[in-house]
Tab-separated table of C-alpha atoms and ligand atoms in Angstrom:
chain	number	residue	atom	x	y	z
A	28	MET	CA	62.170	91.405	251.138
A	29	LEU	CA	58.454	91.118	251.947
A	30	ARG	CA	56.360	94.277	252.091
A	31	GLY	CA	52.840	95.072	253.314
A	32	ILE	CA	50.626	97.874	252.002
A	33	CYS	CA	47.173	98.925	253.132
A	34	TYR	CA	45.086	101.612	251.434
A	35	LEU	CA	41.614	103.125	251.376
A	36	SER	CA	39.732	104.187	248.237
A	37	SER	CA	36.203	104.860	247.000
A	38	ALA	CA	34.436	103.191	244.077
A	39	THR	CA	33.740	105.539	241.149
A	40	ARG	CA	30.338	103.874	241.021
A	41	PRO	CA	28.829	101.330	243.398
A	42	PHE	CA	29.972	97.710	242.905
A	43	ASP	CA	27.256	95.060	242.692
A	44	GLU	CA	27.990	91.369	243.358
A	45	ALA	CA	28.946	90.672	239.732
A	46	ALA	CA	31.356	93.625	239.586
A	47	LEU	CA	32.971	92.587	242.879
A	48	GLU	CA	33.332	88.980	241.729
A	49	GLY	CA	34.837	90.155	238.412
A	50	LEU	CA	37.374	92.343	240.210
A	51	LEU	CA	38.197	89.542	242.606
A	52	SER	CA	38.815	86.906	239.950
A	53	GLU	CA	41.130	89.223	237.950
A	54	SER	CA	42.971	90.139	241.142
A	55	ARG	CA	43.376	86.514	242.279
A	56	ARG	CA	44.701	85.477	238.887
A	57	ASN	CA	47.298	88.265	238.902
A	58	ASN	CA	48.180	87.847	242.563
A	59	ALA	CA	48.656	84.073	242.386
A	60	HIS	CA	50.985	84.656	239.441
A	61	SER	CA	53.073	87.296	241.227
A	62	GLY	CA	52.960	85.896	244.779
A	63	VAL	CA	50.877	88.669	246.320
A	64	SER	CA	48.401	87.749	249.075
A	65	GLY	CA	45.923	89.852	251.050
A	66	VAL	CA	42.332	90.846	251.620
A	67	LEU	CA	39.857	93.328	250.149
A	68	LEU	CA	37.032	94.834	252.192
A	69	TYR	CA	34.084	96.605	250.577
A	70	ALA	CA	31.461	98.638	252.450
A	71	ASP	CA	28.966	101.075	250.891
A	72	GLY	CA	31.222	102.128	248.030
A	73	ASP	CA	34.472	102.207	250.003
A	74	PHE	CA	37.424	99.814	249.748
A	75	LEU	CA	40.135	98.890	252.230
A	76	GLN	CA	42.756	96.563	250.777
A	77	TYR	CA	45.794	94.978	252.406
A	78	LEU	CA	48.447	93.459	250.106
A	79	GLU	CA	51.648	91.644	251.013
A	80	GLY	CA	54.405	89.955	249.035
A	81	PRO	CA	57.854	90.499	247.504
A	82	SER	CA	58.474	94.248	247.279
A	83	ALA	CA	58.768	94.362	243.460
A	84	ALA	CA	55.547	92.333	243.027
A	85	VAL	CA	53.693	94.625	245.435
A	86	ASP	CA	54.936	97.654	243.444
A	87	GLU	CA	53.691	96.144	240.170
A	88	THR	CA	50.318	95.338	241.721
A	89	MET	CA	49.977	98.840	243.169
A	90	LEU	CA	50.683	100.300	239.708
A	91	ARG	CA	47.728	98.300	238.335
A	92	ILE	CA	45.552	99.306	241.266
A	93	ARG	CA	46.482	103.001	241.050
A	94	GLY	CA	45.741	102.941	237.319
A	95	SER	CA	42.208	101.594	237.729
A	96	ARG	CA	39.321	103.921	236.921
A	97	ARG	CA	37.022	101.795	239.050
A	98	HIS	CA	38.036	103.699	242.176
A	99	ARG	CA	39.505	107.042	243.237
A	100	GLY	CA	40.906	108.910	246.231
A	101	LEU	CA	43.433	106.190	247.054
A	102	ARG	CA	45.066	106.888	250.437
A	103	VAL	CA	47.893	104.695	251.725
A	104	LEU	CA	47.591	103.824	255.438
A	105	LEU	CA	50.568	101.477	255.688
A	106	ASP	CA	53.609	100.712	253.543
A	107	GLU	CA	56.432	98.903	255.302
A	108	PRO	CA	58.685	95.837	255.279
A	109	ILE	CA	57.141	92.803	256.983
A	110	GLU	CA	58.773	89.695	258.414
A	111	GLN	CA	56.030	87.263	257.458
A	112	ARG	CA	52.681	87.154	255.699
A	113	VAL	CA	49.473	87.607	257.686
A	114	PHE	CA	47.164	86.300	254.906
A	115	ALA	CA	49.410	83.668	253.326
A	116	ASP	CA	46.419	81.495	252.290
A	117	TRP	CA	44.608	84.249	250.396
A	118	TRP	CA	45.494	85.434	246.894
A	119	MET	CA	42.787	87.964	247.642
A	120	GLY	CA	40.060	87.362	250.179
A	121	LEU	CA	36.869	89.424	250.086
A	122	ALA	CA	34.692	90.559	252.978
A	123	ARG	CA	31.824	92.997	253.286
A	124	PRO	CA	32.070	94.393	256.806
A	125	THR	CA	29.359	96.508	258.404
A	126	ARG	CA	29.906	100.270	258.180
A	127	SER	CA	30.945	100.389	261.824
A	128	HIS	CA	33.536	97.608	261.382
A	129	PHE	CA	34.842	99.361	258.265
A	130	LEU	CA	35.151	102.672	260.141
A	131	ALA	CA	36.926	100.978	263.044
A	132	LEU	CA	39.473	99.461	260.637
A	133	SER	CA	39.967	102.574	258.531
A	134	SER	CA	40.389	104.873	261.517
A	135	ALA	CA	42.675	102.528	263.495
A	136	SER	CA	46.320	103.456	263.868
A	137	TRP	CA	48.365	101.849	261.074
A	138	LYS	CA	51.657	103.092	262.481
A	139	ARG	CA	53.568	101.252	265.169
A	140	ALA	CA	55.049	103.166	268.097
A	141	ALA	CA	58.851	103.408	267.681
A	142	ALA	CA	59.488	100.965	270.567
A	143	ALA	CA	57.000	98.425	269.158
A	144	ALA	CA	58.568	98.715	265.699
A	145	ARG	CA	61.806	97.283	267.115
A	146	GLN	CA	60.086	94.185	268.541
A	147	PRO	CA	60.352	91.180	266.220
A	148	GLY	CA	56.964	90.123	264.864
A	149	SER	CA	55.107	93.228	266.122
A	150	MET	CA	52.263	94.481	263.922
A	151	PRO	CA	50.581	97.904	263.642
A	152	PRO	CA	47.284	98.101	265.612
A	153	GLY	CA	45.253	98.409	262.366
A	154	LEU	CA	46.709	95.173	261.027
A	155	VAL	CA	46.040	93.368	264.318
A	156	LEU	CA	42.409	94.537	264.083
A	157	LEU	CA	42.165	93.440	260.430
A	158	GLU	CA	43.531	89.988	261.285
A	159	GLU	CA	41.045	89.647	264.160
A	160	PHE	CA	38.177	90.758	261.939
A	161	TRP	CA	39.257	88.298	259.247
A	162	SER	CA	39.534	85.359	261.672
A	163	GLY	CA	35.861	85.897	262.520
A	164	GLN	CA	34.894	85.953	258.798
A	165	ALA	CA	37.164	83.569	256.980
A	166	GLY	CA	35.063	80.417	257.272
A	167	SER	CA	32.361	81.873	255.036
A	168	THR	CA	34.494	83.562	252.361
A	169	ALA	CA	35.868	81.893	249.225
A	170	ARG	CA	39.548	82.147	248.344
B	439	FAD	P1	39.686	99.997	234.884
B	439	FAD	O1	40.241	101.374	234.876
B	439	FAD	O2	39.695	99.293	236.224
B	439	FAD	O3	38.177	100.082	234.344
B	439	FAD	C1	37.591	99.149	233.498
B	439	FAD	C2	36.152	99.483	233.214
B	439	FAD	O4	35.351	99.259	234.392
B	439	FAD	C3	35.912	100.923	232.794
B	439	FAD	O5	35.286	100.886	231.548
B	439	FAD	C4	34.981	101.487	233.856
B	439	FAD	O6	33.983	102.312	233.316
B	439	FAD	C5	34.327	100.234	234.395
B	439	FAD	N1	33.825	100.409	235.771
B	439	FAD	C6	34.124	101.409	236.622
B	439	FAD	N2	33.476	101.236	237.799
B	439	FAD	C7	32.765	100.093	237.681
B	439	FAD	C8	31.894	99.397	238.570
B	439	FAD	N3	31.632	99.848	239.812
B	439	FAD	N4	31.327	98.249	238.135
B	439	FAD	C9	31.581	97.774	236.894
B	439	FAD	N5	32.392	98.416	236.000
B	439	FAD	C10	32.977	99.563	236.398
B	439	FAD	N6	44.902	94.089	240.513
B	439	FAD	C11	45.716	93.092	240.917
B	439	FAD	O7	46.501	92.583	240.151
B	439	FAD	N7	45.640	92.621	242.227
B	439	FAD	C12	44.776	93.147	243.132
B	439	FAD	O8	44.748	92.693	244.276
B	439	FAD	C13	43.932	94.200	242.720
B	439	FAD	N8	43.063	94.759	243.572
B	439	FAD	C14	42.260	95.781	243.140
B	439	FAD	C15	41.370	96.377	244.054
B	439	FAD	C16	40.558	97.410	243.644
B	439	FAD	C17	39.621	98.043	244.632
B	439	FAD	C18	40.586	97.862	242.293
B	439	FAD	C19	39.667	98.962	241.836
B	439	FAD	C20	41.472	97.285	241.379
B	439	FAD	C21	42.311	96.249	241.787
B	439	FAD	N9	43.216	95.649	240.921
B	439	FAD	C22	44.034	94.641	241.359
B	439	FAD	C23	43.358	96.120	239.524
B	439	FAD	C24	42.439	95.351	238.600
B	439	FAD	O9	42.643	93.970	238.687
B	439	FAD	C25	42.672	95.780	237.161
B	439	FAD	O10	43.970	95.444	236.773
B	439	FAD	C26	42.503	97.241	237.037
B	439	FAD	O11	41.237	97.564	237.568
B	439	FAD	C27	42.610	97.689	235.581
B	439	FAD	O12	41.554	97.108	234.906
B	439	FAD	P2	40.939	97.692	233.569
B	439	FAD	O13	42.032	97.710	232.568
B	439	FAD	O14	39.750	96.878	233.265
B	439	FAD	O15	40.546	99.212	233.803
């Protein structure tokens, strides 16, 4: 079973480019190995990360993420079974949205209405917004 998780957290101290690149290369190595894909957004010390993959692999990855002292205040916005991957090509993409984009994504609804949840292929509004944001960014971001 595939599962998708999205969370918010705050860096314990601000990440510069080198720290972000270091985090990204560790994450991509692990994720490629365990079959987890997704994207990481960083804005002014705050993270929003969406992960998807086999449920057990997502659990293992979340254990690593929860154990990291590089961030705190982790708050899960979404944790549910998914039918297919949204970011299948990304072992972990990185984007640095503007504050207003970040706020729009973090305050979007990440729950589907009960009727929508029964529709095959439906996605929570927050995930639709994240996919739209990513489509506008992806050309300029390394995998
Ligand atoms: P950590 O507890 O992370 O800390 C290591 C050291 O970094 C500490 O000494 C600390 O003082 C120092 N540090 C703290 N803040 C900073 C900073 N801002 N800049 C530089 N150094 C700092 N793992 C995956 O497998 N896949 C993922 O997709 C994934 N995504 C992640 C996303 C986020 C936002 C974070 C924070 C972690 C993520 N991880 C992911 C986990 C990561 O790859 C490591 O496994 C995890 O951070 C544990 O690493 P660590 O043992 O170095 O300890």
